[in-house]
Short mmCIF file of C-alpha atoms (C1' of nucleotides) in Angstrom, two decimals:
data_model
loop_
_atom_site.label_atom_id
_atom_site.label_comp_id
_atom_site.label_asym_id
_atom_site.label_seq_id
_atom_site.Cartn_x
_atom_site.Cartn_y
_atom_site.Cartn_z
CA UNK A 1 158.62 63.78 58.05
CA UNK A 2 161.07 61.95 60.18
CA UNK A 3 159.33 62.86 63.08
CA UNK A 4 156.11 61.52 62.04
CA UNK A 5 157.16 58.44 61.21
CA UNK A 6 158.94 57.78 64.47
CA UNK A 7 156.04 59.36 66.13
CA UNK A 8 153.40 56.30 64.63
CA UNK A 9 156.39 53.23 65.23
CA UNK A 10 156.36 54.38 69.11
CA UNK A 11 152.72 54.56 68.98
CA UNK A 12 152.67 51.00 67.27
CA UNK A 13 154.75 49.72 69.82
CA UNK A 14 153.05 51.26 72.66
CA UNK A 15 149.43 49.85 71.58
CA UNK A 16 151.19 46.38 70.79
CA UNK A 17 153.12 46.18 74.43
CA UNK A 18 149.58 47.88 76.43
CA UNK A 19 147.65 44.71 74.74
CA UNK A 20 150.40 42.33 75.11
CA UNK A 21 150.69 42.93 79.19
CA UNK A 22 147.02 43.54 79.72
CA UNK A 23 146.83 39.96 78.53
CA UNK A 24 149.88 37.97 79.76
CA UNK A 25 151.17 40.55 82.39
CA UNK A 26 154.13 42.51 82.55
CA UNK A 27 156.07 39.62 83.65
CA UNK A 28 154.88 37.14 81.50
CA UNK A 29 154.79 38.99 78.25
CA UNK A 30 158.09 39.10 76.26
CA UNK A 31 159.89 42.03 74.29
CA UNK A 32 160.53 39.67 71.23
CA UNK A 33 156.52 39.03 71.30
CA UNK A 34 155.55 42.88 71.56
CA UNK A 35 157.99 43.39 68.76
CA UNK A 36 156.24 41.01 66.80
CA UNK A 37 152.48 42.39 67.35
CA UNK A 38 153.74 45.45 66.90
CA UNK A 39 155.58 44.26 63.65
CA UNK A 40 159.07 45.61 64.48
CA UNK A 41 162.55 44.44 65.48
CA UNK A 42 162.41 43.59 69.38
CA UNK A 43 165.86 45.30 69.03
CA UNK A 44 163.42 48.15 68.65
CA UNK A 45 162.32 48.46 71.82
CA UNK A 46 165.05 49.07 73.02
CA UNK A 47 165.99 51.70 71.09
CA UNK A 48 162.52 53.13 71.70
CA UNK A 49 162.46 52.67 75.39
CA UNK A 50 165.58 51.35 76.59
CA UNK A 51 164.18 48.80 79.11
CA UNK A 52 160.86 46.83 79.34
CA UNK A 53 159.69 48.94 82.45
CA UNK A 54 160.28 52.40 80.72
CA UNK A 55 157.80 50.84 78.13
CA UNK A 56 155.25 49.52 80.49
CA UNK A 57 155.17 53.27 81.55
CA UNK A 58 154.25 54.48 78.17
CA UNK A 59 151.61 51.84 77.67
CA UNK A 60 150.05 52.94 80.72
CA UNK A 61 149.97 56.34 80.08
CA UNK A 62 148.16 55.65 76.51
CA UNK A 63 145.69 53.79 78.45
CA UNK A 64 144.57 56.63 80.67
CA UNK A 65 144.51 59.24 78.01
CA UNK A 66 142.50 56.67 76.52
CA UNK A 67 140.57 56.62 79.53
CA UNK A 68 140.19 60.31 80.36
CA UNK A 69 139.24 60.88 76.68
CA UNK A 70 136.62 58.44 76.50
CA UNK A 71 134.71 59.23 79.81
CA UNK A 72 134.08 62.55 79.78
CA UNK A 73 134.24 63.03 83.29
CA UNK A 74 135.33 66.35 83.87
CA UNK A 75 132.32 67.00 81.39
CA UNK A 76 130.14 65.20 84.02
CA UNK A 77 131.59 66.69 86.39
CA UNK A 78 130.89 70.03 85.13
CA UNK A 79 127.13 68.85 85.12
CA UNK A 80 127.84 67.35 88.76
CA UNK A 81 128.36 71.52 89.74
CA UNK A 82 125.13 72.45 88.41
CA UNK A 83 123.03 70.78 90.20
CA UNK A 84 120.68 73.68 91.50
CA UNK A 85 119.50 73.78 87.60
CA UNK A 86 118.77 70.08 87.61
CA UNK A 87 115.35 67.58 89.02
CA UNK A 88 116.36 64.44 90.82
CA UNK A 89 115.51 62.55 88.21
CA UNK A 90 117.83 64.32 85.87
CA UNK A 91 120.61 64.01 88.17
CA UNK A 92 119.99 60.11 88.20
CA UNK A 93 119.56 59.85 84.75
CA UNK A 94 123.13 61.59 84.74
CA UNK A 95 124.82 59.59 86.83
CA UNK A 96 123.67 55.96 84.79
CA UNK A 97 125.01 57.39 81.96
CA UNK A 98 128.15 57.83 83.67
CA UNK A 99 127.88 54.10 84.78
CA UNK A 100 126.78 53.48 81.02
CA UNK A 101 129.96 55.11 79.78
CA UNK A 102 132.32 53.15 81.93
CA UNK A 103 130.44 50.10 81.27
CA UNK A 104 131.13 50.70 77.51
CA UNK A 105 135.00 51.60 78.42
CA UNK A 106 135.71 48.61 79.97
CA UNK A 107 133.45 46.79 77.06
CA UNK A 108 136.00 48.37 74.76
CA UNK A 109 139.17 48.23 76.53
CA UNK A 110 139.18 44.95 78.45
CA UNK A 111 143.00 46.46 79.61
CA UNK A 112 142.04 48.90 82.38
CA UNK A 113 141.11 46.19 84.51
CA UNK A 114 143.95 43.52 83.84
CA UNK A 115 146.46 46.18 83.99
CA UNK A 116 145.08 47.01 87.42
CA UNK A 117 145.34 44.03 88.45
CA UNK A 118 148.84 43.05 87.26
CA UNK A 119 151.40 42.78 90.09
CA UNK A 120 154.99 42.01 88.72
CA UNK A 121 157.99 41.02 91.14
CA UNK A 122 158.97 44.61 91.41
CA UNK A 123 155.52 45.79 91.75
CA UNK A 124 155.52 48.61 94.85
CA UNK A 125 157.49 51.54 92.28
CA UNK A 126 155.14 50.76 89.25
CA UNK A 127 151.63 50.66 91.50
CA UNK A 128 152.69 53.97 93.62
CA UNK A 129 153.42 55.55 90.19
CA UNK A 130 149.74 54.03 88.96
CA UNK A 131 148.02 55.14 91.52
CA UNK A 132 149.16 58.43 92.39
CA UNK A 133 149.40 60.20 88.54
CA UNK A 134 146.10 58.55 87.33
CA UNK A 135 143.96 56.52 89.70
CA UNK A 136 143.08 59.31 92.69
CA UNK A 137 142.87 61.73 90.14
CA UNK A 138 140.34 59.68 88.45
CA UNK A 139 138.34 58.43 91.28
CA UNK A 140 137.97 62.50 92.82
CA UNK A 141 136.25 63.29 89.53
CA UNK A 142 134.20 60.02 89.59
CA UNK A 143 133.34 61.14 93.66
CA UNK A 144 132.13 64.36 92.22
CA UNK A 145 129.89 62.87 89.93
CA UNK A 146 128.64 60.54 92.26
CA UNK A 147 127.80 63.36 94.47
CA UNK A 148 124.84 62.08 96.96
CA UNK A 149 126.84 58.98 97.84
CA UNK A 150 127.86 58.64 101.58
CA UNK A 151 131.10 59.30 101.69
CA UNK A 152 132.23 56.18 103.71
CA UNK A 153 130.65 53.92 101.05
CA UNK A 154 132.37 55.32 98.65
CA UNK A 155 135.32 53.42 98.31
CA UNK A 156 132.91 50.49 98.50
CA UNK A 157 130.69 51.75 95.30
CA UNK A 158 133.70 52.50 93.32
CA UNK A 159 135.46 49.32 93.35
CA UNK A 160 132.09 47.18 93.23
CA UNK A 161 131.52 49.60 89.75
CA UNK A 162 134.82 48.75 88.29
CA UNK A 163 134.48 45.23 89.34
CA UNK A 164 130.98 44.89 88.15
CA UNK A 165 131.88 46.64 85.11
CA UNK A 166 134.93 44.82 83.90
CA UNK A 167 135.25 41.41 85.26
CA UNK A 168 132.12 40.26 82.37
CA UNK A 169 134.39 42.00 79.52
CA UNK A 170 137.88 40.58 80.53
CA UNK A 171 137.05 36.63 80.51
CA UNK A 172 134.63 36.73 77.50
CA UNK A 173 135.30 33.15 76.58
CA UNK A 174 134.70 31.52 79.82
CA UNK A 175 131.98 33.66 79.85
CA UNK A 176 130.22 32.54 76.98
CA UNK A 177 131.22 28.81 77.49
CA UNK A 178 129.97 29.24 80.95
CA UNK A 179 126.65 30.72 80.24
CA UNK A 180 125.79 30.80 76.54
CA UNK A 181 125.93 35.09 76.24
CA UNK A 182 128.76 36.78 74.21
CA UNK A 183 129.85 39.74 76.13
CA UNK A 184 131.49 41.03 72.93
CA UNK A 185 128.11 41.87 71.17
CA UNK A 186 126.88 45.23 71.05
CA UNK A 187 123.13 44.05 72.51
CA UNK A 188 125.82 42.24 75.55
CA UNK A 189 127.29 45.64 76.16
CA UNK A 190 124.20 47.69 76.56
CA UNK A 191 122.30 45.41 78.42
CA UNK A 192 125.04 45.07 81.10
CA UNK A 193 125.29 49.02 80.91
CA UNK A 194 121.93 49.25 81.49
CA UNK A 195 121.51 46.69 84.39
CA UNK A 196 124.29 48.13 86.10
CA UNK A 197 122.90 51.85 85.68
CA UNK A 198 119.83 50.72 87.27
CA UNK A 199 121.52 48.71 89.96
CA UNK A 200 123.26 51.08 91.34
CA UNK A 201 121.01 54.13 90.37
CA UNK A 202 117.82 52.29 91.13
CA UNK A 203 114.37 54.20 89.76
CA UNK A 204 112.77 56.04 92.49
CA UNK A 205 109.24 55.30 93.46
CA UNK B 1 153.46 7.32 107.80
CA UNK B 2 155.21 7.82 104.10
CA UNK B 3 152.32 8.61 102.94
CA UNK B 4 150.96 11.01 105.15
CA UNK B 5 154.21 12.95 104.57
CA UNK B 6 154.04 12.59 101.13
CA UNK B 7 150.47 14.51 101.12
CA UNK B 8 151.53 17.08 103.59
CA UNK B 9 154.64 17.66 101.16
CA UNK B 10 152.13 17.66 97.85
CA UNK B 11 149.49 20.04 99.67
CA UNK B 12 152.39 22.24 100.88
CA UNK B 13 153.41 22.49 97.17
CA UNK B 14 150.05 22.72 96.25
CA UNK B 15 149.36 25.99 98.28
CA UNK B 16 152.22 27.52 97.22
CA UNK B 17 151.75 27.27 93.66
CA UNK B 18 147.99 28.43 94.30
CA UNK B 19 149.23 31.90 95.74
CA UNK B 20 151.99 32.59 93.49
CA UNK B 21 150.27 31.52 90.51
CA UNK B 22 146.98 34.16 91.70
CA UNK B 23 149.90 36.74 92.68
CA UNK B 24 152.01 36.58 89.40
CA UNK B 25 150.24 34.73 86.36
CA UNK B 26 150.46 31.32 85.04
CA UNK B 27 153.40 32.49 83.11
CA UNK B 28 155.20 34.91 84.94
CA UNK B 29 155.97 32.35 87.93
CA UNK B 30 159.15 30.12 87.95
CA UNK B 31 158.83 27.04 89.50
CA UNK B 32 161.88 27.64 91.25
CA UNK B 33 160.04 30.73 92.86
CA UNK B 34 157.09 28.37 93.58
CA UNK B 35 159.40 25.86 95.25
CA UNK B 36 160.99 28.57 97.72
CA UNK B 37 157.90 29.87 98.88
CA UNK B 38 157.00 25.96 99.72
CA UNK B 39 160.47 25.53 101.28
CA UNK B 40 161.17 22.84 98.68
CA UNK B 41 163.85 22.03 96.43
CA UNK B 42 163.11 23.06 92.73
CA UNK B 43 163.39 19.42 91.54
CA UNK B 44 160.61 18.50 93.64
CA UNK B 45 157.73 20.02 92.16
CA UNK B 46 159.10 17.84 88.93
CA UNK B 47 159.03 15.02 90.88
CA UNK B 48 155.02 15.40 91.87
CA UNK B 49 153.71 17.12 89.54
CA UNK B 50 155.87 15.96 85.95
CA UNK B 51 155.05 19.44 84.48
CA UNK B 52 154.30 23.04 85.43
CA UNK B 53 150.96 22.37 84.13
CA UNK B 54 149.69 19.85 85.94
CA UNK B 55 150.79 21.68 89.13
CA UNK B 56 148.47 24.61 88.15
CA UNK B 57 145.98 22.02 87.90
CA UNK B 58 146.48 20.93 91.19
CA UNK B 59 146.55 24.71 92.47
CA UNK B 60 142.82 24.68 90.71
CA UNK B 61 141.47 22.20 91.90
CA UNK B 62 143.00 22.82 95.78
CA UNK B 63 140.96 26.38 94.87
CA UNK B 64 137.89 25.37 94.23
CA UNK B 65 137.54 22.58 97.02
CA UNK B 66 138.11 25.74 99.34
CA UNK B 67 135.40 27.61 97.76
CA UNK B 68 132.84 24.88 97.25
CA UNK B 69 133.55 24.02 101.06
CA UNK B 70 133.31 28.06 102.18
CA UNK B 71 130.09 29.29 100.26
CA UNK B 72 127.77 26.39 100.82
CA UNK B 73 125.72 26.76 97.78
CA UNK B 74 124.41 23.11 98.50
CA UNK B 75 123.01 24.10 101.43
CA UNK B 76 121.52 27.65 100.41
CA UNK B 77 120.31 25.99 97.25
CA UNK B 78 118.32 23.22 99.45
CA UNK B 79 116.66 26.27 101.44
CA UNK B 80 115.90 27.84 97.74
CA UNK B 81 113.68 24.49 96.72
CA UNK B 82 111.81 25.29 100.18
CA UNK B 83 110.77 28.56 98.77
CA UNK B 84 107.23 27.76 99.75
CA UNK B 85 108.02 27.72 103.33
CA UNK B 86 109.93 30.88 103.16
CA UNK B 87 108.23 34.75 103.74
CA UNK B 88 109.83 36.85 100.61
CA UNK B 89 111.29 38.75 103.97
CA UNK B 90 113.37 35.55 104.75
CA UNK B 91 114.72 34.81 101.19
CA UNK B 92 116.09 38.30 100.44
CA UNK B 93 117.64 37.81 103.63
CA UNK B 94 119.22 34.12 102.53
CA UNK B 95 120.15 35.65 99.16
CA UNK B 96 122.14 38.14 101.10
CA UNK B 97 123.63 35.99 103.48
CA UNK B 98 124.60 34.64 100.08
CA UNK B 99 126.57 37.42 98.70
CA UNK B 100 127.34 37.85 102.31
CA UNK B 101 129.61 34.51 101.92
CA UNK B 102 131.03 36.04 98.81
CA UNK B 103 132.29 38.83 99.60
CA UNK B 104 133.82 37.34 102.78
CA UNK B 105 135.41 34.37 100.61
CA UNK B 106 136.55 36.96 98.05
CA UNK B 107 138.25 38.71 101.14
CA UNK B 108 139.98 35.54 102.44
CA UNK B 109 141.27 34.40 98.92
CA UNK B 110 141.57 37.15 96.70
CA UNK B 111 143.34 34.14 94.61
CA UNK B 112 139.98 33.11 93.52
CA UNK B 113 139.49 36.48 90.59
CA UNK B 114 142.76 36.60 89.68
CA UNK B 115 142.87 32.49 88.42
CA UNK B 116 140.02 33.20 86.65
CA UNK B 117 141.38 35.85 85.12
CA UNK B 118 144.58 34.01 84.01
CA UNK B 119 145.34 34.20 80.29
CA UNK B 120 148.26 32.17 79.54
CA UNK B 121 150.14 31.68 76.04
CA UNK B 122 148.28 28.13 76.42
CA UNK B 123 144.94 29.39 77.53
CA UNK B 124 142.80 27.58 75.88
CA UNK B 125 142.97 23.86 77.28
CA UNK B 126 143.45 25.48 80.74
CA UNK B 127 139.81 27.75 80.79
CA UNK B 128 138.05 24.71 78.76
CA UNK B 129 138.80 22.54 81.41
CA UNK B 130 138.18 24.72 84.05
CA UNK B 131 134.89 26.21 83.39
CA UNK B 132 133.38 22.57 82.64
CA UNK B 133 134.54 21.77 85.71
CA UNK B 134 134.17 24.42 88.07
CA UNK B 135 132.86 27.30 86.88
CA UNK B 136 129.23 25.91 85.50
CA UNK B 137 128.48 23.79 88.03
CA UNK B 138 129.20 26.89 90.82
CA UNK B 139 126.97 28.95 88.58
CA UNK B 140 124.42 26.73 88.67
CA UNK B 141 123.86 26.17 92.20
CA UNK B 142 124.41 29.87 92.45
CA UNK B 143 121.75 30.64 90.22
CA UNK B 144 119.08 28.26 91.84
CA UNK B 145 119.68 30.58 94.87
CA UNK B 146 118.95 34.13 93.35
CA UNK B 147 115.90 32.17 91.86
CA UNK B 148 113.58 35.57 91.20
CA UNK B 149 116.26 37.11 88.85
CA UNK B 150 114.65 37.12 85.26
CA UNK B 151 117.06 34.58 83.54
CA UNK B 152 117.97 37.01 80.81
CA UNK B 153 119.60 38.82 83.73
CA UNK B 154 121.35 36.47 85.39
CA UNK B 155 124.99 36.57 83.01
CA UNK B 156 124.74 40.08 83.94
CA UNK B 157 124.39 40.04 87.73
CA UNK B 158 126.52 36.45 88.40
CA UNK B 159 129.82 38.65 86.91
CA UNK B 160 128.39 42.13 88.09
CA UNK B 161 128.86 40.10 91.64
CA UNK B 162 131.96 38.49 90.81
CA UNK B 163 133.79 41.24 89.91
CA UNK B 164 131.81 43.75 92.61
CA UNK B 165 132.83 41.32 95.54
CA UNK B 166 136.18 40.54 94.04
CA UNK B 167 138.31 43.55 92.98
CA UNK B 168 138.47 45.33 96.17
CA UNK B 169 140.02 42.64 97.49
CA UNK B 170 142.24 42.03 94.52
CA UNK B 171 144.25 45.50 94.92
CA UNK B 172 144.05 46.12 98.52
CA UNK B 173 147.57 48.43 98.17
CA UNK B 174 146.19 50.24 95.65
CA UNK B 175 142.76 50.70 97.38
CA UNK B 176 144.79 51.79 100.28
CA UNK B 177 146.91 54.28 98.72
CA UNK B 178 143.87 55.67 96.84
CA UNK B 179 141.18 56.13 99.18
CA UNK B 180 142.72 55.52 102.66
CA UNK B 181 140.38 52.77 103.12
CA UNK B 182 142.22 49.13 104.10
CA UNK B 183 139.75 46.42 102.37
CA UNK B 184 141.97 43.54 104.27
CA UNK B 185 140.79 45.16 107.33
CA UNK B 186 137.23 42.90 108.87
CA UNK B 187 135.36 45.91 109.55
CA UNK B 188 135.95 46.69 105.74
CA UNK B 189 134.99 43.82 104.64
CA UNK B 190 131.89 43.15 106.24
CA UNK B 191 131.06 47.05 105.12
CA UNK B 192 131.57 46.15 101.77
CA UNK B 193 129.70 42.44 102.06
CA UNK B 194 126.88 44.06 103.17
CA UNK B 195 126.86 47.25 100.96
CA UNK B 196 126.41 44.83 98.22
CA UNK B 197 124.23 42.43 99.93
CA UNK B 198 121.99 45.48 99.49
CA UNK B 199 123.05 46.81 96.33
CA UNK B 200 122.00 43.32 94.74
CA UNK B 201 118.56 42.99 97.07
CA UNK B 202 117.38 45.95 97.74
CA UNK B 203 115.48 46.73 100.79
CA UNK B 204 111.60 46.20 100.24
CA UNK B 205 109.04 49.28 101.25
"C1'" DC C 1 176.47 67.53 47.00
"C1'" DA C 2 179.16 66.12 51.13
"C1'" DT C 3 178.36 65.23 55.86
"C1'" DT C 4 175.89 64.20 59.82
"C1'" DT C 5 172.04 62.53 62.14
"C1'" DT C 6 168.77 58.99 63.13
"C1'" DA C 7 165.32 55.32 62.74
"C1'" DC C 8 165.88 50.76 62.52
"C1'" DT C 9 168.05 45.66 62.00
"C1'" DT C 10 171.07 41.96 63.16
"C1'" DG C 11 173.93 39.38 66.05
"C1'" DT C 12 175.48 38.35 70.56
"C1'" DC C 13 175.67 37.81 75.66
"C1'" DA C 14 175.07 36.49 80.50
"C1'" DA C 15 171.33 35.19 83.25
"C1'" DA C 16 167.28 32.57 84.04
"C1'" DT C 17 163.99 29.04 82.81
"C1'" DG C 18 161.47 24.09 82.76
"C1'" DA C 19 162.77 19.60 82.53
"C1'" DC C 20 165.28 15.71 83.69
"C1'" DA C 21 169.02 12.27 85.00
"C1'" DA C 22 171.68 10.57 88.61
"C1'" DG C 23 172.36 10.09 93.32
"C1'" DT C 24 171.02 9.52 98.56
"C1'" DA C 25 169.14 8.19 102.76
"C1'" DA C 26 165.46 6.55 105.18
"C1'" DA C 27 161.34 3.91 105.45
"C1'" DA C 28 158.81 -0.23 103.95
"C1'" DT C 29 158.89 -5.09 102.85
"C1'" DG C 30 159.40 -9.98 103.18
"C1'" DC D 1 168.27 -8.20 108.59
"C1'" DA D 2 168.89 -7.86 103.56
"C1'" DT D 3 166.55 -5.81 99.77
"C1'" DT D 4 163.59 -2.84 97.48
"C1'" DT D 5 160.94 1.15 97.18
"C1'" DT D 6 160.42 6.04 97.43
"C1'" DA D 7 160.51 10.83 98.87
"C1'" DC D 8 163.65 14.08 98.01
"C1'" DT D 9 168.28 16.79 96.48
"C1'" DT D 10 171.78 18.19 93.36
"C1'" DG D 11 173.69 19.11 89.08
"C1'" DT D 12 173.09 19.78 84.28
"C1'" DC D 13 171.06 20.93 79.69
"C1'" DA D 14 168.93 23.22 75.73
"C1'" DT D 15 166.15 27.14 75.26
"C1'" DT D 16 164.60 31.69 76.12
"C1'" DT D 17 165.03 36.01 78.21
"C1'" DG D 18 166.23 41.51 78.39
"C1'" DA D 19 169.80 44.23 77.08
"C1'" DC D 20 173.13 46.07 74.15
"C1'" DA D 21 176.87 46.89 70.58
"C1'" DA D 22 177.79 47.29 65.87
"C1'" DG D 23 176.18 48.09 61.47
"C1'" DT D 24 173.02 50.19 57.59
"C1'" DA D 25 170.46 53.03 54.70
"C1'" DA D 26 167.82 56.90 54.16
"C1'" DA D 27 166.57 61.43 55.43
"C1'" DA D 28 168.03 65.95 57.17
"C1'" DT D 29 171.42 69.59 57.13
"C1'" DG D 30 174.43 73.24 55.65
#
DNA sequence: CATTTTACTTGTCAAATGACAAGTAAAATG
DNA sequence: CATTTTACTTGTCATTTGACAAGTAAAATG
């Protein structure tokens, strides 16, 4: 019972803090204004997670069990390995759902991207951390998937994906004030899934 | 003479502010931080720009001369109105030459994706501003360039672009450490300028 | 039921922040 | 050359920051 409850306030404060720095930054963001999204004491947080780094940690592990959840990759991947039992066309019509499914992540969780991007004054520990527990891992099972692409572009197609993927999702105001579409609708989503399926998975002739 | 030195000062400032702003977030820099990376004293930046504020104005509007001065868009958009005298050979190549310019610009000021994707406890008067400003008029001229896209498409591929050319160049440590491959390097550039010159117009057969 | 553990709040602190007032020296002015 | 203007520095201020110590009430324990 105790337990439990402790369980859900960390979990509060964890989903309150990942939102807060995907949106201000890790630097910018304060512990008194997590404490208040999350609808606790910022005295809290400290009990919680003793310093401000400790809980940037936790938020970005929730994000990539998010993440890992959500794609299905090793799923894919599994497909990926059976390729003898699968036409071309089946394979490509695998692989844009895979760039359907990220499309959708990023539609849903705007964070991945910003909390990429976020560099913070002592940035090197928390990026080497990033990057080695839950970045490689998840770009060898996206490689997998993407099995027929060269293996020097690869590093190309990836981060043009993400980029292409995201960007649209994380400035959805200047977006719409810019050019009249709400990336926030459902029809918004799908048809940028679907464009970028086909760009990158273009229909063979 | 006073003058002169009082621009070189301002610009000095200026440039400053641009990069740490990009590097750190609206927020998350001090302007004392700002000032030491422009070798000035802190009281300075008060003294030319009144507010924190206006100085990220500045930095904006120092960013966007650069970029309207790199890319050229007048120029590519005055060969688009020719389209009669063109083959379709020669404007897929223009159009790539375009994202060409992109990428490359992307390379050489990474600064460019992460001001745009600045949120700041402020943000709204700061994105109003700039996308009235900046942001439609560059998609404009942009758009007059890739004129065969079916306008229903072009939201999609202007920020598929964005963030394709963008990112890479946005987390070059991270890129680094997680597929070996140096995006600040020119050969990796141009690699990834043209991989997406023909992602985004394909090869005719 | 008496005691201990623990999830959480409140209050406080030194350090850092943006702004600004007061001062300075050198260039411009007339 | 005397005076004013101005580009710039230094020092200071109220406010905010992350951290933490002390306290509380309720649940767990035995």
């Amino acid at each position: 019972m105790r337990k439990a409850q402790r369980d859900a306030t960390r979990t509060q404060i964890v989903k309150a803090a990942l939102s807060c720095i995907a949106e201000r930054g890790y630097d910018a963001v304060t512990t008194r204004y997590i404490a208040s999204v999350a609808d606790v004491s910022q005295g809290l947080l400290t009990y919680h997670f003793k310093t401000k780094e400790i809980l940037w940690r936790a938020a970005a592990e929730h994000l990539f069990e998010i993440l890992d959840e959500s794609l299905g990759l090793d799923i894919l991947e599994f497909n990926a390995h059976d390729a003898k039992k699968q036409t071309v066309a089946e394979r490509d019509e695998m692989q844009r759902d895979c760039i359907r499914r990220i499309v959708r992540f990023h539609a849903k969780h705007p964070e991945l991207l910003r909390f990429m991007l976020q560099k913070g004054s002592d940035n090197d520990s928390r990026t080497e951390w990033l990057v080695d527990t839950h970045i490689k891992p998840s770009l060898k099972q996206f490689s997998t998937v993407m099995s027929h692409i060269p293996e020097k572009d690869l590093p190309h197609m990836l981060y043009a994906l993400s980029g292409a993927s995201g960007i649209i999702f994380s400035v959805p105001d200047e977006c719409e004030r810019a050019t009249g579409m709400n990336p926030r609708l459902t029809s918004a989503i799908e048809r940028h899934a679907d464009y970028l399926a086909y760009l990158f998975i273009p229909e063979r002739n």
